[in-house]
XYZ file of C-alpha atoms in Angstrom:
384
model
C -6.249 -2.619 29.093
C -3.195 -3.928 30.810
C -4.994 -7.616 29.656
C -5.056 -9.426 33.198
C -5.372 -13.722 33.307
C -9.254 -12.476 33.649
C -9.630 -10.035 31.032
C -11.094 -12.157 28.222
C -14.318 -11.778 29.533
C -13.920 -7.834 29.094
C -13.534 -8.553 25.209
C -16.492 -9.664 22.194
C -15.169 -11.652 19.432
C -17.114 -10.396 15.790
C -18.692 -13.137 13.860
C -17.358 -11.169 11.316
C -15.327 -13.619 8.531
C -16.838 -16.671 11.028
C -19.065 -18.305 8.182
C -16.465 -17.989 5.974
C -13.872 -19.950 7.973
C -11.563 -16.547 7.853
C -11.917 -15.816 11.176
C -8.591 -15.768 13.564
C -8.276 -15.186 16.948
C -6.493 -13.082 19.913
C -4.449 -15.686 22.785
C -2.697 -14.030 25.911
C 1.117 -14.131 25.361
C 4.009 -12.341 26.446
C 5.755 -13.933 23.198
C 9.220 -14.839 23.240
C 10.469 -12.256 24.495
C 9.515 -10.856 28.048
C 10.404 -9.392 31.610
C 7.674 -10.705 33.411
C 5.516 -13.646 31.554
C 2.379 -12.261 33.372
C 2.346 -9.077 33.335
C 4.191 -8.098 29.962
C 1.063 -10.886 28.520
C -1.198 -9.064 26.030
C -2.912 -10.348 23.564
C -1.040 -12.072 19.906
C -2.898 -12.685 16.821
C -3.479 -16.070 15.802
C -3.075 -18.140 13.162
C -2.011 -17.077 9.890
C -3.882 -15.259 7.018
C -6.732 -14.414 8.681
C -9.216 -11.130 9.693
C -9.243 -10.281 13.832
C -11.774 -8.976 14.954
C -12.907 -8.232 18.723
C -14.053 -5.357 20.697
C -14.268 -4.249 24.536
C -16.634 -1.836 26.175
C -15.154 1.115 27.650
C -16.498 1.572 31.569
C -17.914 5.017 30.441
C -18.214 7.039 27.691
C -15.208 9.295 27.363
C -16.275 12.640 26.122
C -13.266 15.192 25.401
C -15.078 18.377 25.459
C -12.706 21.006 26.875
C -9.662 18.759 27.180
C -6.821 16.193 25.921
C -7.788 12.963 24.339
C -4.745 10.123 24.604
C -5.046 7.289 22.517
C -2.053 4.960 24.031
C -1.399 1.298 23.419
C 1.828 -1.058 22.545
C 2.835 -3.153 19.629
C 5.146 -6.193 19.567
C 5.352 -7.356 15.979
C 7.291 -10.361 17.421
C 6.612 -12.483 13.962
C 9.198 -10.105 11.373
C 5.989 -8.670 9.809
C 5.504 -8.465 6.468
C 2.086 -7.617 5.588
C -0.852 -6.817 8.105
C -2.048 -3.532 10.481
C -1.142 -3.324 13.804
C -3.570 -0.638 14.225
C -6.439 0.125 16.955
C -10.205 1.806 16.900
C -11.914 4.074 19.002
C -15.359 3.368 18.556
C -18.583 5.712 19.267
C -21.418 4.359 21.265
C -23.851 5.242 18.129
C -22.106 1.595 16.580
C -23.296 -0.878 20.004
C -25.901 -2.387 17.574
C -22.898 -3.471 15.048
C -20.659 -4.226 17.701
C -21.499 -8.113 17.582
C -20.381 -8.420 13.693
C -17.546 -5.541 14.053
C -15.769 -5.251 11.151
C -14.092 -2.929 8.163
C -17.749 -1.464 7.399
C -18.758 -0.613 11.315
C -18.633 2.728 11.960
C -15.265 4.071 14.156
C -14.255 7.744 15.382
C -10.685 7.556 15.408
C -8.084 4.384 13.941
C -4.469 4.457 14.994
C -1.512 2.593 14.803
C 1.206 1.106 12.846
C 0.604 -0.533 9.434
C 3.324 -2.610 7.199
C 2.742 -4.267 3.615
C 5.916 -4.323 1.476
C 7.394 -1.393 0.929
C 4.602 0.672 2.462
C 5.351 1.559 6.787
C 3.885 4.038 8.209
C 1.073 4.895 11.152
C -2.303 5.394 10.386
C -4.040 8.794 12.122
C -7.554 8.891 11.326
C -10.442 10.750 12.225
C -13.999 10.012 10.954
C -15.537 13.754 10.012
C -19.506 15.026 11.710
C -20.746 13.502 8.008
C -19.184 9.937 8.497
C -15.983 10.446 6.383
C -12.836 8.734 7.354
C -10.017 11.299 6.951
C -6.904 10.131 6.276
C -3.889 12.621 7.199
C -2.791 14.814 3.380
C 0.277 14.118 2.289
C 2.062 13.023 5.193
C 3.880 9.774 6.671
C 4.253 9.217 10.038
C 7.512 6.924 11.044
C 6.702 3.476 12.022
C 8.802 0.660 14.274
C 9.555 -2.162 11.562
C 11.634 -4.428 14.414
C 10.308 -7.267 16.990
C 10.311 -5.943 19.810
C 7.559 -3.852 21.349
C 6.994 -0.212 21.146
C 4.473 2.153 22.700
C 1.981 4.523 20.139
C 0.699 7.491 21.614
C -1.714 9.710 19.833
C -2.651 13.370 21.624
C -5.319 15.590 20.727
C -5.476 18.498 22.037
C -8.267 21.441 22.660
C -6.791 23.912 20.666
C -7.098 21.498 17.774
C -3.057 20.508 17.495
C -2.036 16.782 17.643
C 0.860 14.878 18.780
C 2.000 11.310 17.574
C 4.740 9.736 19.694
C 6.516 6.873 18.977
C 8.180 5.516 22.363
C 7.417 8.615 24.404
C 9.455 10.448 21.390
C 7.494 13.110 18.791
C 7.531 12.067 15.826
C 4.566 14.207 14.345
C 2.272 17.517 15.455
C 0.481 19.877 14.186
C -2.944 21.398 13.207
C -6.020 19.008 12.859
C -7.426 21.704 10.425
C -4.191 21.732 8.217
C -3.096 18.198 8.268
C -6.752 17.031 7.403
C -9.046 17.450 5.112
C -11.707 18.101 7.909
C -13.338 21.646 6.153
C -13.274 23.304 2.815
C -10.482 25.742 2.589
C -10.007 29.250 3.498
C -9.406 30.605 0.323
C -9.528 29.978 -3.035
C -8.477 30.815 -6.229
C -10.814 33.281 -7.960
C -12.962 31.375 -10.279
C -14.368 34.784 -12.145
C -10.526 35.967 -12.403
C -8.853 35.888 -16.135
C -5.326 36.493 -17.390
C -4.801 39.477 -18.763
C -4.130 39.851 -22.330
C -0.576 41.397 -21.747
C 0.613 38.556 -19.449
C 3.763 36.763 -20.958
C 4.622 33.658 -19.351
C 7.198 32.349 -22.347
C 10.387 31.952 -19.691
C 12.882 32.233 -22.807
C 11.834 33.359 -26.053
C 14.195 33.304 -29.954
C 17.278 35.553 -29.692
C 16.185 38.242 -31.740
C 19.861 39.154 -32.927
C 20.704 35.177 -33.603
C 20.793 35.228 -37.750
C 20.677 32.279 -39.772
C 24.218 32.334 -41.830
C 24.019 33.181 -45.374
C 25.792 29.724 -46.374
C 23.542 27.425 -43.539
C 21.273 25.679 -46.175
C 22.692 23.661 -48.172
C 21.309 20.094 -49.574
C 21.855 17.285 -47.400
C 22.680 14.770 -49.995
C 24.713 15.323 -52.980
C 25.563 13.532 -55.963
C 29.036 11.763 -55.434
C 31.867 13.329 -57.637
C 34.037 10.675 -56.955
C 31.893 7.696 -58.395
C 32.951 6.533 -62.196
C 30.300 4.761 -64.882
C 30.635 1.318 -65.173
C 32.079 -0.031 -67.514
C 29.614 -2.706 -68.348
C 26.755 0.163 -68.391
C 24.946 -0.028 -71.356
C 22.683 3.141 -71.975
C 20.117 1.545 -74.288
C 19.401 -1.340 -71.819
C 20.584 0.593 -68.388
C 19.006 3.528 -69.111
C 20.901 7.425 -68.147
C 23.318 6.591 -65.685
C 23.681 8.692 -62.809
C 26.045 9.658 -60.174
C 24.882 7.644 -56.862
C 23.758 10.026 -53.817
C 26.043 10.817 -50.752
C 25.818 13.136 -47.531
C 26.549 16.344 -47.925
C 29.635 17.271 -45.468
C 28.700 20.486 -45.425
C 25.181 20.175 -43.922
C 24.900 21.367 -40.903
C 20.989 20.075 -40.125
C 18.343 22.268 -39.308
C 19.040 26.050 -37.822
C 17.865 26.523 -34.430
C 17.479 29.751 -33.192
C 18.638 30.723 -29.759
C 16.715 31.267 -27.086
C 17.737 34.338 -24.299
C 15.704 35.217 -21.492
C 12.401 36.998 -21.550
C 12.829 40.555 -20.143
C 8.878 40.437 -20.338
C 8.351 37.127 -18.262
C 6.180 37.698 -15.488
C 5.736 34.135 -14.590
C 2.893 31.648 -14.151
C -0.136 32.983 -13.925
C -2.493 32.049 -10.945
C -6.010 33.385 -10.616
C -5.676 35.374 -7.380
C -6.788 34.112 -4.175
C -10.116 34.911 -1.875
C -12.147 33.789 0.400
C -14.269 30.935 0.263
C -17.397 31.488 0.349
C -18.421 27.616 1.113
C -15.702 28.078 4.227
C -17.596 29.106 7.813
C -15.345 30.984 10.415
C -15.466 29.012 13.571
C -16.528 25.889 12.310
C -12.931 24.451 12.739
C -12.908 25.848 16.434
C -14.245 21.720 17.971
C -12.378 19.791 15.061
C -10.589 17.788 18.308
C -14.266 16.979 19.815
C -16.043 13.879 20.168
C -18.592 12.872 23.280
C -18.914 9.081 22.511
C -16.354 7.313 22.771
C -17.285 4.159 23.791
C -15.511 1.079 22.723
C -12.304 -0.168 21.751
C -11.735 -2.060 18.374
C -9.641 -3.987 16.663
C -10.109 -5.347 13.241
C -7.201 -6.394 11.327
C -6.348 -8.611 8.229
C -2.528 -9.993 8.362
C -0.634 -12.373 6.011
C 1.883 -13.824 8.910
C 0.249 -13.320 12.820
C 1.852 -13.339 16.191
C 1.701 -9.283 16.325
C 1.180 -8.658 20.307
C -0.700 -5.881 21.879
C -0.827 -4.632 25.623
C -1.313 -1.544 27.745
C -4.813 0.071 26.151
C -4.851 3.141 27.364
C -7.380 6.224 26.790
C -7.341 9.271 28.668
C -7.461 12.668 29.480
C -4.117 13.476 31.207
C -1.303 13.679 29.399
C 1.841 12.847 32.062
C -0.468 10.020 33.612
C 0.061 8.429 30.059
C 3.323 8.953 29.891
C 3.605 8.175 33.377
C 2.204 4.489 32.424
C 3.854 3.838 29.773
C 7.479 4.397 31.801
C 5.932 1.963 34.455
C 4.307 -1.066 31.760
C 6.808 -0.756 28.392
C 9.982 1.756 30.158
C 10.078 -1.754 32.740
C 10.906 -4.294 30.281
C 12.143 -2.589 27.202
C 15.136 -3.101 28.435
C 15.460 -6.685 29.650
C 13.333 -7.369 26.482
C 16.107 -6.202 23.976
C 18.848 -7.566 26.213
C 16.542 -11.390 25.542
C 16.398 -10.564 21.763
C 20.002 -9.692 21.016
C 20.867 -12.425 23.160
C 18.480 -15.179 21.847
C 19.516 -14.013 18.162
C 23.387 -14.138 18.893
C 23.025 -17.886 19.903
C 20.887 -18.691 16.718
C 23.703 -16.898 15.159
C 26.547 -19.065 16.959
C 24.809 -22.077 16.362
C 24.267 -21.503 12.277
C 28.189 -20.592 12.462
C 28.629 -23.708 13.827
C 26.947 -25.881 11.615
C 28.231 -24.450 8.549
C 31.920 -24.605 9.722
C 30.601 -28.630 10.517
C 29.740 -29.284 7.245
C 32.503 -27.489 5.543
C 34.802 -29.243 7.754
C 33.025 -32.719 6.458
C 33.116 -32.138 3.224
C 37.088 -31.018 3.199
C 37.830 -34.803 4.289
C 40.299 -36.102 2.287
C 39.407 -39.635 0.261
C 41.784 -42.602 0.176
C 43.731 -43.309 -3.194
C 42.143 -45.768 -4.699
C 46.176 -47.131 -6.229
C 46.250 -48.124 -2.479
C 43.321 -50.293 -2.127
C 44.039 -52.103 -5.403
C 47.621 -52.715 -3.995
C 46.302 -54.054 -0.861
C 43.764 -56.611 -3.078
C 46.730 -58.021 -5.278
C 46.991 -61.871 -4.481
C 50.492 -63.182 -4.318
C 51.703 -66.530 -5.916
C 54.520 -68.116 -7.476
C 55.520 -68.666 -11.194
C 55.154 -71.714 -13.297
């Protein structure tokens, strides 16, 4: 999908959030920096602080059985996004009856693309498993572009159940589906019936038996002050028997603690041995890669500041074609876009600097001496 001038007819705007007046819309635009206003035009979110949702039906249902699945598109956050999504969804044919009000609750197959909000900046790669559960990539975050230029995101899923994520055609993540998503129960688990042996010593350090407390160690913390004297006005009948005040004992060393030494019997932290997981079925992960009914492309986004432009959406089973398509679209305009961006920013900075210097100069203009004015105002007169 390259979003030609007449491409609006391919897309269906969702009714989601319309009743609340919180729905945004997509408008065709190449943005502020482009090589060709027509070729580089995509769809842009507008206005600010809205939910944006729409879908398009693909020409035919996509089935990647035995083939690669490539999901690719470009994103440009030219509004300098602070919080909002830039991802796209692949939706199964089974969600056809929910397309009219497509939302975050509509079942999808794959969600892919950048998500930025405050300190959270990463690329989503979410698969829906056979039980309808959205599986997020476990314990891994994928690099995301955060500038105001166009970037191409590519997800490749191979029939050997491996995957790749590319940013501007450069690999930023790869691995195995079974390892990086919790599609299946683990192949091995700790033996629930195992128990720690009685002689298993987990103490890394033990008291040193050769370290003995000195005989003169135990002395009181406080002792009577032997330099104190009975006050002259002390009356034992009225004041009672006088006692010396207490003072800190200079010989007091605190509580004695026996030194520690390495435990020669230390065996480490005990863990139950691993055994084959009875819930894991061999071969159950052979087709994790497979999606047989991908039918729609969907947007379901929230953005605080609008202005993101999406373009050149591609779903294919040809990795080389996807690369060529990206080079012919994004690759043909990225350098021109970057130069226009840099030139514009440089001009803005130069203008701001000139304004600042002008204002500084105005503030430094010297004020005429008031005494001179007063002298000029004096009227000459003859003495009487």
